[in-house]
Amino acid sequence: MSKPLQQKVALITGASRGIGKAIAFELAHLGASIMVNYVRNEEAAVETVTALRDMGSEAHSFQANAGDGADQTLLVDETFKLFGGVDILVHNAAIGAFKPVHKLKPNQWDLSMTINTRALLELTQKVLPSMESRGGGSIIALSSLGSHRFIPNYGAIGISKAALESLIKYLAVELSPKGIRVNGVSGGLVDTDAVRHFPEFEKFRDEVVRRTPAGRIGAPEDLARVVAFLASPQSAWIYGQILTADGGLSLI
Ligand SMILES: NC(=O)c1ccc[n+]([C@@H]2O[C@H](COP(=O)([O-])OP(=O)(O)OC[C@H]3O[C@@H](n4cnc5c(N)ncnc54)[C@H](OP(=O)(O)O)[C@@H]3O)[C@@H](O)[C@H]2O)c1
């Protein structure tokens, strides 16, 4: 049976763990070949690639800091070499200091803006010639509710995600004539390693569960399925949107 992303190549930043890993499995499920990017945790990356191959997908991993220009070039070049090009770019890697905004140091601000936001622009510029030569593509970035509402100690990431959402909309218009769609997926609290660094995580999680109409926090697959939808032809008419999957949290 033909799968909607057969013959497509997906490059996913931060795909060794958490939501990025779940995205890798969802896209592989639809037939895509996967480049798993990671920065430190080689063991997790190898484990992810092995599991993807076990399910019949072509997959490789590559260590690169998604926020570093030279590393991005190496990552994209290696992807072109191994897979022949890129059809789907998912910018999922993100980082940020958990502290009040008014206590952020300039380097902490820069770190989040560089990895979470500017990397989407730079990676897009680097994969653009390949997407154009292949007749189009889909670019998706991960955002969060903290882009437009206050979450304690989350400002470094939240502000970078606000800029990311704006960048998505600008790119969506500019790249539409090239057959490239650019969208975002946003969510509330999702159960990954990252959220364990939240100050008083357990208390925060219980409060989010209490306030979420669906009665639980998110699982990585809850966001990954939306990314897969945006990567597939099923969403062909969706341009520059930030689709929120949060169990209804943002409604309250
Ligand atoms: N968790 C949530 O509550 C939540 C909610 C909404 C949106 N999101 C968004 O979803 C995305 C993934 O979050 P997550 O919770 O799954 O994170 P996570 O569990 O911390 O996983 C982070 C992944 O990104 C990689 N990574 C970190 N810095 C990197 C860098 N500079 N270059 C390349 N890779 C890097 C890590 O690689 P290593 O394994 O090598 O460390 C790992 O694969 C983020 O954009 C986040 O803002 C998260």
mmCIF file of C-alpha atoms and ligand atoms in Angstrom:
data_model
loop_
_atom_site.group_PDB
_atom_site.id
_atom_site.type_symbol
_atom_site.label_atom_id
_atom_site.label_comp_id
_atom_site.label_asym_id
_atom_site.label_seq_id
_atom_site.Cartn_x
_atom_site.Cartn_y
_atom_site.Cartn_z
ATOM 1 C CA MET A 1 0.000 0.000 0.000
ATOM 2 C CA SER A 2 1.454 3.382 -0.937
ATOM 3 C CA LYS A 3 2.096 5.764 1.925
ATOM 4 C CA PRO A 4 1.631 9.545 1.598
ATOM 5 C CA LEU A 5 5.267 10.386 2.428
ATOM 6 C CA GLN A 6 6.925 7.552 0.472
ATOM 7 C CA GLN A 7 10.096 8.841 -1.298
ATOM 8 C CA LYS A 8 10.083 11.925 0.967
ATOM 9 C CA VAL A 9 13.018 12.886 3.151
ATOM 10 C CA ALA A 10 12.491 14.536 6.532
ATOM 11 C CA LEU A 11 15.190 16.380 8.459
ATOM 12 C CA ILE A 12 14.186 16.780 12.123
ATOM 13 C CA THR A 13 16.217 18.835 14.607
ATOM 14 C CA GLY A 14 16.332 17.355 18.114
ATOM 15 C CA ALA A 15 14.890 13.999 17.092
ATOM 16 C CA SER A 16 16.806 11.752 19.491
ATOM 17 C CA ARG A 17 14.346 12.209 22.367
ATOM 18 C CA GLY A 18 10.961 13.601 23.357
ATOM 19 C CA ILE A 19 8.608 15.183 20.838
ATOM 20 C CA GLY A 20 11.210 15.135 18.029
ATOM 21 C CA LYS A 21 11.573 11.381 18.410
ATOM 22 C CA ALA A 22 7.801 10.907 18.278
ATOM 23 C CA ILE A 23 7.721 13.071 15.126
ATOM 24 C CA ALA A 24 10.376 10.830 13.557
ATOM 25 C CA PHE A 25 8.172 7.762 14.161
ATOM 26 C CA GLU A 26 4.997 9.433 12.864
ATOM 27 C CA LEU A 27 6.708 10.589 9.650
ATOM 28 C CA ALA A 28 8.394 7.207 9.182
ATOM 29 C CA HIS A 29 4.993 5.603 9.608
ATOM 30 C CA LEU A 30 3.805 7.608 6.612
ATOM 31 C CA GLY A 31 6.784 6.374 4.574
ATOM 32 C CA ALA A 32 9.363 9.162 4.977
ATOM 33 C CA SER A 33 13.102 8.611 5.345
ATOM 34 C CA ILE A 34 14.430 10.334 8.443
ATOM 35 C CA MET A 35 17.529 12.315 9.379
ATOM 36 C CA VAL A 36 17.678 12.328 13.184
ATOM 37 C CA ASN A 37 19.583 15.366 14.440
ATOM 38 C CA TYR A 38 20.809 15.546 18.022
ATOM 39 C CA VAL A 39 23.406 17.581 19.899
ATOM 40 C CA ARG A 40 24.789 15.568 22.844
ATOM 41 C CA ASN A 41 23.037 12.298 23.462
ATOM 42 C CA GLU A 42 24.489 9.928 20.870
ATOM 43 C CA GLU A 43 23.137 6.846 22.617
ATOM 44 C CA ALA A 44 19.548 8.091 22.379
ATOM 45 C CA ALA A 45 20.057 9.039 18.722
ATOM 46 C CA VAL A 46 21.423 5.599 17.841
ATOM 47 C CA GLU A 47 18.536 3.962 19.687
ATOM 48 C CA THR A 48 16.026 6.074 17.749
ATOM 49 C CA VAL A 49 17.660 5.293 14.397
ATOM 50 C CA THR A 50 17.719 1.569 15.195
ATOM 51 C CA ALA A 51 14.022 1.604 16.078
ATOM 52 C CA LEU A 52 13.190 3.515 12.877
ATOM 53 C CA ARG A 53 15.140 1.006 10.792
ATOM 54 C CA ASP A 54 13.409 -1.862 12.591
ATOM 55 C CA MET A 55 10.109 -0.499 11.341
ATOM 56 C CA GLY A 56 11.465 -0.465 7.772
ATOM 57 C CA SER A 57 12.380 3.210 7.475
ATOM 58 C CA GLU A 58 15.638 4.536 6.062
ATOM 59 C CA ALA A 59 17.174 6.539 8.895
ATOM 60 C CA HIS A 60 20.478 8.123 9.917
ATOM 61 C CA SER A 61 21.584 10.359 12.762
ATOM 62 C CA PHE A 62 23.872 13.374 12.762
ATOM 63 C CA GLN A 63 25.312 15.343 15.664
ATOM 64 C CA ALA A 64 24.987 19.111 15.157
ATOM 65 C CA ASN A 65 24.103 22.150 17.223
ATOM 66 C CA ALA A 66 20.960 23.345 15.434
ATOM 67 C CA GLY A 67 21.792 26.925 16.399
ATOM 68 C CA ASP A 68 25.291 26.952 14.915
ATOM 69 C CA GLY A 69 25.673 28.029 11.282
ATOM 70 C CA ALA A 70 28.651 25.795 10.493
ATOM 71 C CA ASP A 71 26.971 22.786 12.146
ATOM 72 C CA GLN A 72 23.772 23.468 10.171
ATOM 73 C CA THR A 73 25.748 23.361 6.924
ATOM 74 C CA LEU A 74 27.343 20.034 7.887
ATOM 75 C CA LEU A 75 23.922 18.623 8.873
ATOM 76 C CA VAL A 76 22.219 19.706 5.662
ATOM 77 C CA ASP A 77 25.143 18.583 3.460
ATOM 78 C CA GLU A 78 25.194 15.169 5.128
ATOM 79 C CA THR A 79 21.436 14.851 4.636
ATOM 80 C CA PHE A 80 21.803 15.690 0.935
ATOM 81 C CA LYS A 81 24.656 13.186 0.616
ATOM 82 C CA LEU A 82 22.844 10.318 2.356
ATOM 83 C CA PHE A 83 19.290 10.907 1.126
ATOM 84 C CA GLY A 84 19.656 13.049 -2.026
ATOM 85 C CA GLY A 85 17.726 16.082 -0.737
ATOM 86 C CA VAL A 86 15.121 17.311 1.749
ATOM 87 C CA ASP A 87 11.327 17.539 1.362
ATOM 88 C CA ILE A 88 10.304 18.076 4.993
ATOM 89 C CA LEU A 89 12.123 20.216 7.559
ATOM 90 C CA VAL A 90 10.950 20.033 11.166
ATOM 91 C CA HIS A 91 12.597 22.491 13.547
ATOM 92 C CA ASN A 92 11.918 20.943 16.933
ATOM 93 C CA ALA A 93 15.110 21.523 18.973
ATOM 94 C CA ALA A 94 14.722 24.231 21.595
ATOM 95 C CA ILE A 95 16.403 25.420 24.745
ATOM 96 C CA GLY A 96 15.985 28.086 27.394
ATOM 97 C CA ALA A 97 16.929 29.142 30.906
ATOM 98 C CA PHE A 98 14.035 28.707 33.338
ATOM 99 C CA LYS A 99 13.981 31.978 35.278
ATOM 100 C CA PRO A 100 12.045 35.252 35.387
ATOM 101 C CA VAL A 101 12.527 37.359 32.248
ATOM 102 C CA HIS A 102 13.833 40.339 34.204
ATOM 103 C CA LYS A 103 16.702 38.166 35.477
ATOM 104 C CA LEU A 104 17.790 36.858 32.071
ATOM 105 C CA LYS A 105 21.387 37.489 31.061
ATOM 106 C CA PRO A 106 22.092 38.630 27.486
ATOM 107 C CA ASN A 107 23.734 35.300 26.625
ATOM 108 C CA GLN A 108 20.655 33.400 27.902
ATOM 109 C CA TRP A 109 18.388 35.571 25.737
ATOM 110 C CA ASP A 110 20.684 35.051 22.727
ATOM 111 C CA LEU A 111 20.828 31.282 23.240
ATOM 112 C CA SER A 112 17.047 30.857 23.013
ATOM 113 C CA MET A 113 16.681 33.275 20.112
ATOM 114 C CA THR A 114 19.521 31.551 18.227
ATOM 115 C CA ILE A 115 18.500 27.923 18.686
ATOM 116 C CA ASN A 116 14.730 28.241 18.906
ATOM 117 C CA THR A 117 14.121 30.973 16.359
ATOM 118 C CA ARG A 118 17.024 31.991 14.116
ATOM 119 C CA ALA A 119 17.847 28.341 13.373
ATOM 120 C CA LEU A 120 14.506 27.972 11.575
ATOM 121 C CA LEU A 121 15.450 30.826 9.249
ATOM 122 C CA GLU A 122 18.979 29.559 8.631
ATOM 123 C CA LEU A 123 17.968 25.932 8.111
ATOM 124 C CA THR A 124 15.184 27.028 5.768
ATOM 125 C CA GLN A 125 17.700 29.028 3.724
ATOM 126 C CA LYS A 126 19.968 25.986 3.563
ATOM 127 C CA VAL A 127 17.337 23.448 2.447
ATOM 128 C CA LEU A 128 15.547 25.846 0.094
ATOM 129 C CA PRO A 129 17.468 25.004 -3.121
ATOM 130 C CA SER A 130 16.782 21.301 -2.564
ATOM 131 C CA MET A 131 13.077 21.808 -1.864
ATOM 132 C CA GLU A 132 12.752 24.019 -4.933
ATOM 133 C CA SER A 133 14.479 21.500 -7.179
ATOM 134 C CA ARG A 134 12.158 18.770 -5.842
ATOM 135 C CA GLY A 135 9.051 20.827 -6.625
ATOM 136 C CA GLY A 136 8.162 22.015 -3.118
ATOM 137 C CA GLY A 137 8.175 20.935 0.492
ATOM 138 C CA SER A 138 6.822 21.366 3.975
ATOM 139 C CA ILE A 139 8.488 23.229 6.840
ATOM 140 C CA ILE A 140 7.140 22.868 10.368
ATOM 141 C CA ALA A 141 8.365 24.306 13.664
ATOM 142 C CA LEU A 142 7.345 23.518 17.234
ATOM 143 C CA SER A 143 5.949 26.300 19.382
ATOM 144 C CA SER A 144 4.202 26.439 22.749
ATOM 145 C CA LEU A 145 1.415 28.292 24.558
ATOM 146 C CA GLY A 146 4.078 30.379 26.312
ATOM 147 C CA SER A 147 4.507 32.315 23.051
ATOM 148 C CA HIS A 148 1.480 34.436 23.891
ATOM 149 C CA ARG A 149 0.578 33.816 27.534
ATOM 150 C CA PHE A 150 2.485 34.087 30.769
ATOM 151 C CA ILE A 151 4.040 30.899 32.151
ATOM 152 C CA PRO A 152 6.231 31.425 35.239
ATOM 153 C CA ASN A 153 9.988 31.200 34.491
ATOM 154 C CA TYR A 154 9.296 30.433 30.820
ATOM 155 C CA GLY A 155 9.982 33.839 29.270
ATOM 156 C CA ALA A 156 13.261 32.984 27.517
ATOM 157 C CA ILE A 157 11.556 30.239 25.519
ATOM 158 C CA GLY A 158 8.132 31.893 25.301
ATOM 159 C CA ILE A 159 9.478 35.097 23.752
ATOM 160 C CA SER A 160 11.605 33.150 21.259
ATOM 161 C CA LYS A 161 8.501 31.146 20.287
ATOM 162 C CA ALA A 162 6.517 34.351 19.718
ATOM 163 C CA ALA A 163 9.185 35.459 17.235
ATOM 164 C CA LEU A 164 9.203 31.949 15.762
ATOM 165 C CA GLU A 165 5.447 32.090 15.117
ATOM 166 C CA SER A 166 5.848 35.427 13.363
ATOM 167 C CA LEU A 167 8.744 34.068 11.299
ATOM 168 C CA ILE A 168 6.569 31.120 10.257
ATOM 169 C CA LYS A 169 3.930 33.484 8.884
ATOM 170 C CA TYR A 170 6.435 35.602 6.934
ATOM 171 C CA LEU A 171 8.111 32.535 5.455
ATOM 172 C CA ALA A 172 4.732 31.001 4.612
ATOM 173 C CA VAL A 173 3.825 33.902 2.343
ATOM 174 C CA GLU A 174 7.265 34.311 0.806
ATOM 175 C CA LEU A 175 7.774 30.618 0.043
ATOM 176 C CA SER A 176 4.239 29.819 -1.134
ATOM 177 C CA PRO A 177 5.064 30.484 -4.830
ATOM 178 C CA LYS A 178 7.770 27.816 -4.558
ATOM 179 C CA GLY A 179 5.276 25.161 -3.452
ATOM 180 C CA ILE A 180 6.665 25.213 0.083
ATOM 181 C CA ARG A 181 4.229 25.355 3.000
ATOM 182 C CA VAL A 182 5.406 26.661 6.377
ATOM 183 C CA ASN A 183 3.392 26.000 9.534
ATOM 184 C CA GLY A 184 3.759 25.539 13.273
ATOM 185 C CA VAL A 185 2.462 23.180 15.932
ATOM 186 C CA SER A 186 1.904 24.475 19.434
ATOM 187 C CA GLY A 187 1.064 22.696 22.651
ATOM 188 C CA GLY A 188 0.698 22.972 26.386
ATOM 189 C CA LEU A 189 2.726 20.895 28.805
ATOM 190 C CA VAL A 190 4.018 17.661 27.224
ATOM 191 C CA ASP A 191 5.618 14.840 29.170
ATOM 192 C CA THR A 192 9.302 14.881 28.106
ATOM 193 C CA ASP A 193 12.714 15.162 29.769
ATOM 194 C CA ALA A 194 12.683 18.926 29.162
ATOM 195 C CA VAL A 195 9.808 19.718 31.507
ATOM 196 C CA ARG A 196 11.492 17.990 34.453
ATOM 197 C CA HIS A 197 13.787 21.056 34.595
ATOM 198 C CA PHE A 198 10.813 23.285 35.404
ATOM 199 C CA PRO A 199 11.101 24.642 38.948
ATOM 200 C CA GLU A 200 8.633 22.665 41.149
ATOM 201 C CA PHE A 201 7.708 20.456 38.192
ATOM 202 C CA GLU A 202 5.292 18.135 40.034
ATOM 203 C CA LYS A 203 3.273 21.007 41.452
ATOM 204 C CA PHE A 204 3.195 22.707 38.048
ATOM 205 C CA ARG A 205 2.128 19.481 36.281
ATOM 206 C CA ASP A 206 -0.709 18.842 38.740
ATOM 207 C CA GLU A 207 -1.948 22.401 38.263
ATOM 208 C CA VAL A 208 -1.879 21.992 34.442
ATOM 209 C CA VAL A 209 -3.764 18.677 34.691
ATOM 210 C CA ARG A 210 -6.383 20.347 36.876
ATOM 211 C CA ARG A 211 -6.849 23.179 34.377
ATOM 212 C CA THR A 212 -6.826 21.022 31.218
ATOM 213 C CA PRO A 213 -10.303 20.059 29.954
ATOM 214 C CA ALA A 214 -8.952 16.720 28.672
ATOM 215 C CA GLY A 215 -7.696 15.960 32.202
ATOM 216 C CA ARG A 216 -4.066 15.117 31.522
ATOM 217 C CA ILE A 217 -0.853 16.652 30.189
ATOM 218 C CA GLY A 218 0.179 15.954 26.593
ATOM 219 C CA ALA A 219 2.133 12.983 25.291
ATOM 220 C CA PRO A 220 4.795 13.530 22.589
ATOM 221 C CA GLU A 221 2.549 11.723 20.085
ATOM 222 C CA ASP A 222 -0.220 14.292 20.623
ATOM 223 C CA LEU A 223 1.942 16.923 18.908
ATOM 224 C CA ALA A 224 3.766 14.530 16.570
ATOM 225 C CA ARG A 225 0.507 13.478 14.890
ATOM 226 C CA VAL A 226 -0.263 17.117 14.085
ATOM 227 C CA VAL A 227 3.218 17.589 12.627
ATOM 228 C CA ALA A 228 2.664 14.500 10.447
ATOM 229 C CA PHE A 229 -0.638 15.955 9.245
ATOM 230 C CA LEU A 230 1.086 19.245 8.307
ATOM 231 C CA ALA A 231 3.820 17.324 6.487
ATOM 232 C CA SER A 232 1.326 15.327 4.447
ATOM 233 C CA PRO A 233 -0.748 16.295 1.395
ATOM 234 C CA GLN A 234 -3.876 16.092 3.620
ATOM 235 C CA SER A 235 -3.033 19.620 4.815
ATOM 236 C CA ALA A 236 -2.280 21.035 1.332
ATOM 237 C CA TRP A 237 -4.459 24.121 1.864
ATOM 238 C CA ILE A 238 -2.946 25.083 5.240
ATOM 239 C CA TYR A 239 -0.390 27.910 5.035
ATOM 240 C CA GLY A 240 1.278 29.841 7.860
ATOM 241 C CA GLN A 241 -0.912 28.482 10.648
ATOM 242 C CA ILE A 242 0.020 27.546 14.181
ATOM 243 C CA LEU A 243 -2.110 24.484 15.005
ATOM 244 C CA THR A 244 -2.618 24.057 18.743
ATOM 245 C CA ALA A 245 -2.963 20.617 20.341
ATOM 246 C CA ASP A 246 -3.316 21.112 24.081
ATOM 247 C CA GLY A 247 -6.304 19.111 25.365
ATOM 248 C CA GLY A 248 -8.209 22.401 25.565
ATOM 249 C CA LEU A 249 -5.855 24.076 28.069
ATOM 250 C CA SER A 250 -5.741 27.368 26.158
ATOM 251 C CA LEU A 251 -9.552 27.635 26.195
ATOM 252 C CA ILE A 252 -9.702 28.223 29.935
HETATM 253 N N1 LIG B 1 7.708 19.491 26.485
HETATM 254 C C1 LIG B 1 6.765 20.412 26.420
HETATM 255 O O1 LIG B 1 6.006 20.660 27.377
HETATM 256 C C2 LIG B 1 6.535 21.163 25.141
HETATM 257 C C3 LIG B 1 5.292 21.761 24.914
HETATM 258 C C4 LIG B 1 5.068 22.462 23.732
HETATM 259 C C5 LIG B 1 6.101 22.572 22.796
HETATM 260 N N2 LIG B 1 7.297 21.983 23.039
HETATM 261 C C6 LIG B 1 8.352 22.155 22.044
HETATM 262 O O2 LIG B 1 8.646 20.884 21.474
HETATM 263 C C7 LIG B 1 10.020 20.825 21.113
HETATM 264 C C8 LIG B 1 10.681 19.596 21.735
HETATM 265 O O3 LIG B 1 10.577 19.668 23.139
HETATM 266 P P1 LIG B 1 10.889 18.402 24.063
HETATM 267 O O4 LIG B 1 10.158 18.642 25.331
HETATM 268 O O5 LIG B 1 10.655 17.141 23.305
HETATM 269 O O6 LIG B 1 12.454 18.589 24.348
HETATM 270 P P2 LIG B 1 13.518 17.522 24.974
HETATM 271 O O7 LIG B 1 12.811 16.370 25.586
HETATM 272 O O8 LIG B 1 14.411 18.360 25.820
HETATM 273 O O9 LIG B 1 14.320 17.020 23.682
HETATM 274 C C9 LIG B 1 15.147 17.916 23.085
HETATM 275 C C10 LIG B 1 15.729 17.333 21.823
HETATM 276 O O10 LIG B 1 16.395 18.409 21.163
HETATM 277 C C11 LIG B 1 17.777 18.107 21.066
HETATM 278 N N3 LIG B 1 18.503 19.341 21.173
HETATM 279 C C12 LIG B 1 18.565 20.205 22.227
HETATM 280 N N4 LIG B 1 19.339 21.258 21.904
HETATM 281 C C13 LIG B 1 19.757 21.051 20.624
HETATM 282 C C14 LIG B 1 20.587 21.768 19.748
HETATM 283 N N5 LIG B 1 21.160 22.917 20.089
HETATM 284 N N6 LIG B 1 20.807 21.256 18.511
HETATM 285 C C15 LIG B 1 20.252 20.078 18.128
HETATM 286 N N7 LIG B 1 19.475 19.357 18.930
HETATM 287 C C16 LIG B 1 19.223 19.842 20.162
HETATM 288 C C17 LIG B 1 18.058 17.057 22.105
HETATM 289 O O11 LIG B 1 19.201 16.315 21.700
HETATM 290 P P3 LIG B 1 20.118 15.453 22.763
HETATM 291 O O12 LIG B 1 19.359 14.155 22.975
HETATM 292 O O13 LIG B 1 21.402 15.265 22.068
HETATM 293 O O14 LIG B 1 20.211 16.277 24.011
HETATM 294 C C18 LIG B 1 16.766 16.267 22.065
HETATM 295 O O15 LIG B 1 16.743 15.390 20.963
HETATM 296 C C19 LIG B 1 10.625 22.160 21.568
HETATM 297 O O16 LIG B 1 10.622 23.068 20.482
HETATM 298 C C20 LIG B 1 9.661 22.625 22.642
HETATM 299 O O17 LIG B 1 9.678 24.022 22.818
HETATM 300 C C21 LIG B 1 7.536 21.278 24.183
#
